[in-house]
Amino acid sequence: DTAVSQTPKYLVTQMGNDKSIKCEQNLGHDTMYWYKQDSKKFLKIMFSYNNKELIINETVPNRFSPKSPDKAHLNLHINSLELGDSAVYFCASSQGYHGYTFGSGTRLTVV
Amino acid sequence: AQTVTQSQPEMSVQEAETVTLSCTYDTSENNYYLFWYKQPPSRQMILVIRQEAYKQQNATENRFSVNFQKAAKSFSLKISDSQLGDTAMYFCAFMKLDNAGNMLTFGGGTRLMVKP
């Protein structure tokens, strides 16, 4: 059983399109996150949800919108994709201060 | 805001030898957690080791150990008996204790190559 699963693993799309990345965790964790890893491997938080409530919303363009239908799911929708959105997007979950469990990442390529 | 600095962008080590990766951080908090994560070429982020700032004893997990110097705000990772499978990016990360979602702040990473 995969603890944190993201789909799709790879996404290639054209500029201007809208796409979604789905994330599900079966660990019973209360908090879920989206991180972006750029081409230099730098990891930066985008959003955090705790029990479906938005807790952290870093400086991210409005084109990015997270949605958490329940505690186990946190999806990321991106409108009007731009070349600069190309990156690896990681979903993660946590409970307390034990560190995160990460999904396997989604490599998004905008052409 | 917290910052995490990894001053070694790349390192290499011979198989079976020991290597130490450096990490420093800046915070005004007294209680926090520190982590090392490994990211092999598969891209998966794997938790290597965790240290609680209020514990003076350095954390150890098999061949991985840390040297936590709270006053110096330093948190280095030592890998003993390096194996080829240790080849990966290693990220140091900081988590402060509050209700703001337990955000992890990552350093820029160190790419480690283990040579046969």
Tab-separated table of C-alpha atoms in Angstrom:
chain	number	residue	atom	x	y	z
A	1	ASP	CA	0.000	0.000	0.000
A	2	THR	CA	1.415	3.357	-1.043
A	3	ALA	CA	1.277	5.815	1.886
A	4	VAL	CA	1.115	9.033	-0.160
A	5	SER	CA	0.205	8.598	-3.797
A	6	GLN	CA	0.265	11.257	-6.473
A	7	THR	CA	-1.091	11.061	-9.981
A	8	PRO	CA	0.090	11.486	-12.599
A	9	LYS	CA	3.834	10.903	-12.215
A	10	TYR	CA	4.573	12.741	-15.441
A	11	LEU	CA	2.611	15.495	-17.132
A	12	VAL	CA	3.523	17.158	-20.420
A	13	THR	CA	1.208	19.904	-21.578
A	14	GLN	CA	1.092	23.035	-23.683
A	15	MET	CA	1.206	26.601	-22.449
A	16	GLY	CA	-2.203	27.973	-21.589
A	17	ASN	CA	-3.725	24.632	-20.649
A	18	ASP	CA	-5.325	23.799	-17.284
A	19	LYS	CA	-4.196	20.690	-15.411
A	20	SER	CA	-4.707	18.959	-12.090
A	21	ILE	CA	-2.496	16.794	-9.903
A	22	LYS	CA	-4.151	14.493	-7.388
A	23	CYS	CA	-2.819	13.382	-4.025
A	24	GLU	CA	-4.136	10.872	-1.518
A	25	GLN	CA	-2.702	9.639	1.771
A	26	ASN	CA	-3.770	6.561	3.723
A	27	LEU	CA	-1.764	7.313	6.868
A	28	GLY	CA	-4.527	9.110	8.754
A	29	HIS	CA	-2.408	12.266	8.941
A	30	ASP	CA	-4.104	15.572	9.689
A	31	THR	CA	-1.884	17.831	7.575
A	32	MET	CA	-1.083	17.752	3.869
A	33	TYR	CA	1.220	19.904	1.760
A	34	TRP	CA	2.251	20.846	-1.738
A	35	TYR	CA	5.905	21.628	-2.409
A	36	LYS	CA	7.556	22.725	-5.647
A	37	GLN	CA	11.059	21.561	-6.574
A	38	ASP	CA	12.664	23.704	-9.249
A	39	SER	CA	15.341	22.795	-11.767
A	40	LYS	CA	18.082	23.565	-9.213
A	41	LYS	CA	16.446	21.055	-6.814
A	42	PHE	CA	15.316	23.771	-4.415
A	43	LEU	CA	12.196	22.778	-2.463
A	44	LYS	CA	9.685	25.439	-1.523
A	45	ILE	CA	6.325	25.101	0.186
A	46	MET	CA	3.261	26.198	-1.709
A	47	PHE	CA	0.290	25.213	0.463
A	48	SER	CA	-0.586	23.402	3.652
A	49	TYR	CA	-3.962	22.058	4.726
A	50	ASN	CA	-4.921	20.823	8.179
A	51	ASN	CA	-8.161	18.837	8.367
A	52	LYS	CA	-9.355	20.399	5.103
A	53	GLU	CA	-8.547	23.930	6.272
A	54	LEU	CA	-5.944	26.050	4.454
A	55	ILE	CA	-3.137	26.852	6.896
A	56	ILE	CA	-0.240	27.980	4.739
A	57	ASN	CA	-0.551	29.815	1.456
A	58	GLU	CA	2.854	31.013	0.328
A	59	THR	CA	3.404	33.534	-2.412
A	60	VAL	CA	2.026	31.484	-5.248
A	61	PRO	CA	0.269	32.831	-8.370
A	62	ASN	CA	-3.526	32.748	-8.227
A	63	ARG	CA	-3.414	30.316	-11.123
A	64	PHE	CA	-2.571	27.627	-8.545
A	65	SER	CA	-5.544	26.501	-6.486
A	66	PRO	CA	-5.469	23.668	-3.952
A	67	LYS	CA	-8.584	21.737	-3.059
A	68	SER	CA	-9.044	19.392	-0.128
A	69	PRO	CA	-12.337	17.472	-0.308
A	70	ASP	CA	-11.443	15.529	2.832
A	71	LYS	CA	-8.552	14.960	5.195
A	72	ALA	CA	-7.034	12.254	3.003
A	73	HIS	CA	-6.970	14.187	-0.260
A	74	LEU	CA	-5.265	17.359	-1.450
A	75	ASN	CA	-5.406	18.169	-5.129
A	76	LEU	CA	-3.629	20.920	-7.020
A	77	HIS	CA	-5.229	22.647	-9.972
A	78	ILE	CA	-3.203	24.911	-12.221
A	79	ASN	CA	-4.817	27.300	-14.713
A	80	SER	CA	-3.224	28.864	-17.777
A	81	LEU	CA	0.043	26.970	-17.480
A	82	GLU	CA	3.265	28.879	-18.200
A	83	LEU	CA	6.744	27.689	-19.130
A	84	GLY	CA	7.994	28.701	-15.672
A	85	ASP	CA	5.593	26.263	-14.035
A	86	SER	CA	7.738	23.374	-15.230
A	87	ALA	CA	9.015	21.659	-12.091
A	88	VAL	CA	8.513	18.636	-9.887
A	89	TYR	CA	5.543	18.984	-7.542
A	90	PHE	CA	5.531	16.969	-4.338
A	91	CYS	CA	2.592	16.190	-2.134
A	92	ALA	CA	3.332	15.255	1.488
A	93	SER	CA	1.523	14.544	4.724
A	94	SER	CA	2.483	14.738	8.385
A	95	GLN	CA	1.218	14.167	11.887
A	96	GLY	CA	2.804	16.174	14.658
A	97	TYR	CA	6.538	16.681	14.409
A	98	HIS	CA	7.630	13.358	12.972
A	99	GLY	CA	8.559	14.745	9.602
A	100	TYR	CA	6.778	14.388	6.328
A	101	THR	CA	5.906	11.401	4.218
A	102	PHE	CA	6.265	12.431	0.598
A	103	GLY	CA	4.583	11.237	-2.541
A	104	SER	CA	6.770	10.231	-5.459
A	105	GLY	CA	6.385	13.599	-7.163
A	106	THR	CA	4.845	14.784	-10.422
A	107	ARG	CA	7.192	16.073	-13.090
A	108	LEU	CA	5.319	18.794	-14.946
A	109	THR	CA	6.724	19.931	-18.276
A	110	VAL	CA	5.091	22.881	-20.036
A	111	VAL	CA	5.960	23.204	-23.717
B	1	ALA	CA	11.754	33.492	9.040
B	2	GLN	CA	13.998	30.490	9.250
B	3	THR	CA	16.773	29.860	6.750
B	4	VAL	CA	18.732	26.667	6.149
B	5	THR	CA	22.107	26.679	4.419
B	6	GLN	CA	23.995	23.757	2.946
B	7	SER	CA	27.369	25.092	1.891
B	8	GLN	CA	28.532	22.040	-0.082
B	9	PRO	CA	26.677	21.780	-3.409
B	10	GLU	CA	28.510	18.552	-4.313
B	11	MET	CA	30.599	15.974	-2.528
B	12	SER	CA	32.092	12.620	-3.350
B	13	VAL	CA	33.344	9.749	-1.228
B	14	GLN	CA	34.851	6.352	-1.861
B	15	GLU	CA	32.755	3.341	-1.050
B	16	ALA	CA	33.196	2.170	2.575
B	17	GLU	CA	34.584	5.534	3.702
B	18	THR	CA	32.959	8.145	5.909
B	19	VAL	CA	31.596	11.492	4.739
B	20	THR	CA	30.097	14.453	6.576
B	21	LEU	CA	27.549	16.830	5.064
B	22	SER	CA	27.212	20.287	6.582
B	23	CYS	CA	24.095	22.238	7.458
B	24	THR	CA	23.590	25.487	9.316
B	25	TYR	CA	20.344	27.238	10.098
B	26	ASP	CA	19.177	30.547	11.407
B	27	THR	CA	16.299	30.859	13.857
B	28	SER	CA	15.234	32.719	16.967
B	29	GLU	CA	13.208	29.726	18.145
B	30	ASN	CA	14.321	27.610	21.081
B	31	ASN	CA	12.290	24.505	20.342
B	32	TYR	CA	12.296	22.975	16.878
B	33	TYR	CA	13.073	19.837	14.904
B	34	LEU	CA	15.764	19.174	12.333
B	35	PHE	CA	15.731	16.572	9.611
B	36	TRP	CA	17.862	15.087	6.880
B	37	TYR	CA	16.113	13.822	3.791
B	38	LYS	CA	17.624	11.788	0.963
B	39	GLN	CA	16.501	12.082	-2.648
B	40	PRO	CA	18.003	9.361	-4.882
B	41	PRO	CA	17.739	9.510	-8.678
B	42	SER	CA	14.314	7.885	-8.352
B	43	ARG	CA	13.138	11.311	-7.062
B	44	GLN	CA	11.507	9.874	-3.937
B	45	MET	CA	12.087	11.932	-0.759
B	46	ILE	CA	13.158	9.632	2.071
B	47	LEU	CA	13.512	10.629	5.718
B	48	VAL	CA	16.998	9.715	6.928
B	49	ILE	CA	17.147	11.068	10.468
B	50	ARG	CA	15.372	13.434	12.861
B	51	GLN	CA	16.672	15.485	15.783
B	52	GLU	CA	14.675	17.245	18.481
B	53	ALA	CA	16.338	20.496	19.510
B	54	TYR	CA	15.641	20.011	23.211
B	55	LYS	CA	17.553	16.709	23.211
B	56	GLN	CA	21.288	17.071	23.629
B	57	GLN	CA	21.981	13.519	22.505
B	58	ASN	CA	22.790	13.236	18.828
B	59	ALA	CA	20.394	11.085	16.797
B	60	THR	CA	21.676	7.904	15.153
B	61	GLU	CA	20.092	5.599	12.586
B	62	ASN	CA	22.333	2.699	11.613
B	63	ARG	CA	25.161	4.168	9.471
B	64	PHE	CA	23.735	7.695	9.714
B	65	SER	CA	24.397	10.009	12.630
B	66	VAL	CA	24.226	13.719	13.258
B	67	ASN	CA	26.375	16.243	15.058
B	68	PHE	CA	23.904	18.744	16.486
B	69	GLN	CA	25.451	21.907	17.893
B	70	LYS	CA	22.543	24.051	19.067
B	71	ALA	CA	24.548	27.096	20.083
B	72	ALA	CA	26.336	27.144	16.744
B	73	LYS	CA	23.078	26.329	14.890
B	74	SER	CA	24.806	23.522	13.095
B	75	PHE	CA	23.401	20.120	12.142
B	76	SER	CA	25.791	17.954	10.140
B	77	LEU	CA	25.108	14.446	8.831
B	78	LYS	CA	27.763	11.740	9.011
B	79	ILE	CA	27.456	8.696	6.774
B	80	SER	CA	29.703	5.829	7.805
B	81	ASP	CA	30.719	2.911	5.592
B	82	SER	CA	29.329	4.661	2.513
B	83	GLN	CA	27.501	2.457	0.038
B	84	LEU	CA	26.783	2.963	-3.644
B	85	GLY	CA	23.094	3.244	-2.771
B	86	ASP	CA	23.852	6.353	-0.706
B	87	THR	CA	24.385	8.295	-3.937
B	88	ALA	CA	21.674	10.956	-3.799
B	89	MET	CA	20.783	14.562	-3.052
B	90	TYR	CA	20.669	15.207	0.674
B	91	PHE	CA	18.497	17.947	2.120
B	92	CYS	CA	18.675	19.429	5.572
B	93	ALA	CA	15.346	20.775	6.862
B	94	PHE	CA	14.022	22.797	9.801
B	95	MET	CA	10.598	22.612	11.448
B	96	LYS	CA	9.547	24.975	14.205
B	97	LEU	CA	6.938	24.133	16.815
B	98	ASP	CA	3.802	26.148	16.221
B	99	ASN	CA	0.309	25.793	14.894
B	100	ALA	CA	1.180	27.127	11.465
B	101	GLY	CA	1.066	23.797	9.723
B	102	ASN	CA	4.453	22.355	10.759
B	103	MET	CA	6.152	23.796	7.709
B	104	LEU	CA	9.487	22.279	6.692
B	105	THR	CA	12.077	24.753	5.428
B	106	PHE	CA	14.711	23.063	3.290
B	107	GLY	CA	18.311	23.853	2.519
B	108	GLY	CA	19.504	23.922	-1.065
B	109	GLY	CA	20.792	20.353	-0.960
B	110	THR	CA	24.121	18.552	-1.314
B	111	ARG	CA	24.665	16.120	-4.145
B	112	LEU	CA	26.617	13.125	-2.855
B	113	MET	CA	28.358	10.704	-5.185
B	114	VAL	CA	29.664	7.437	-3.753
B	115	LYS	CA	32.429	6.040	-5.951
B	116	PRO	CA	33.272	2.341	-6.228
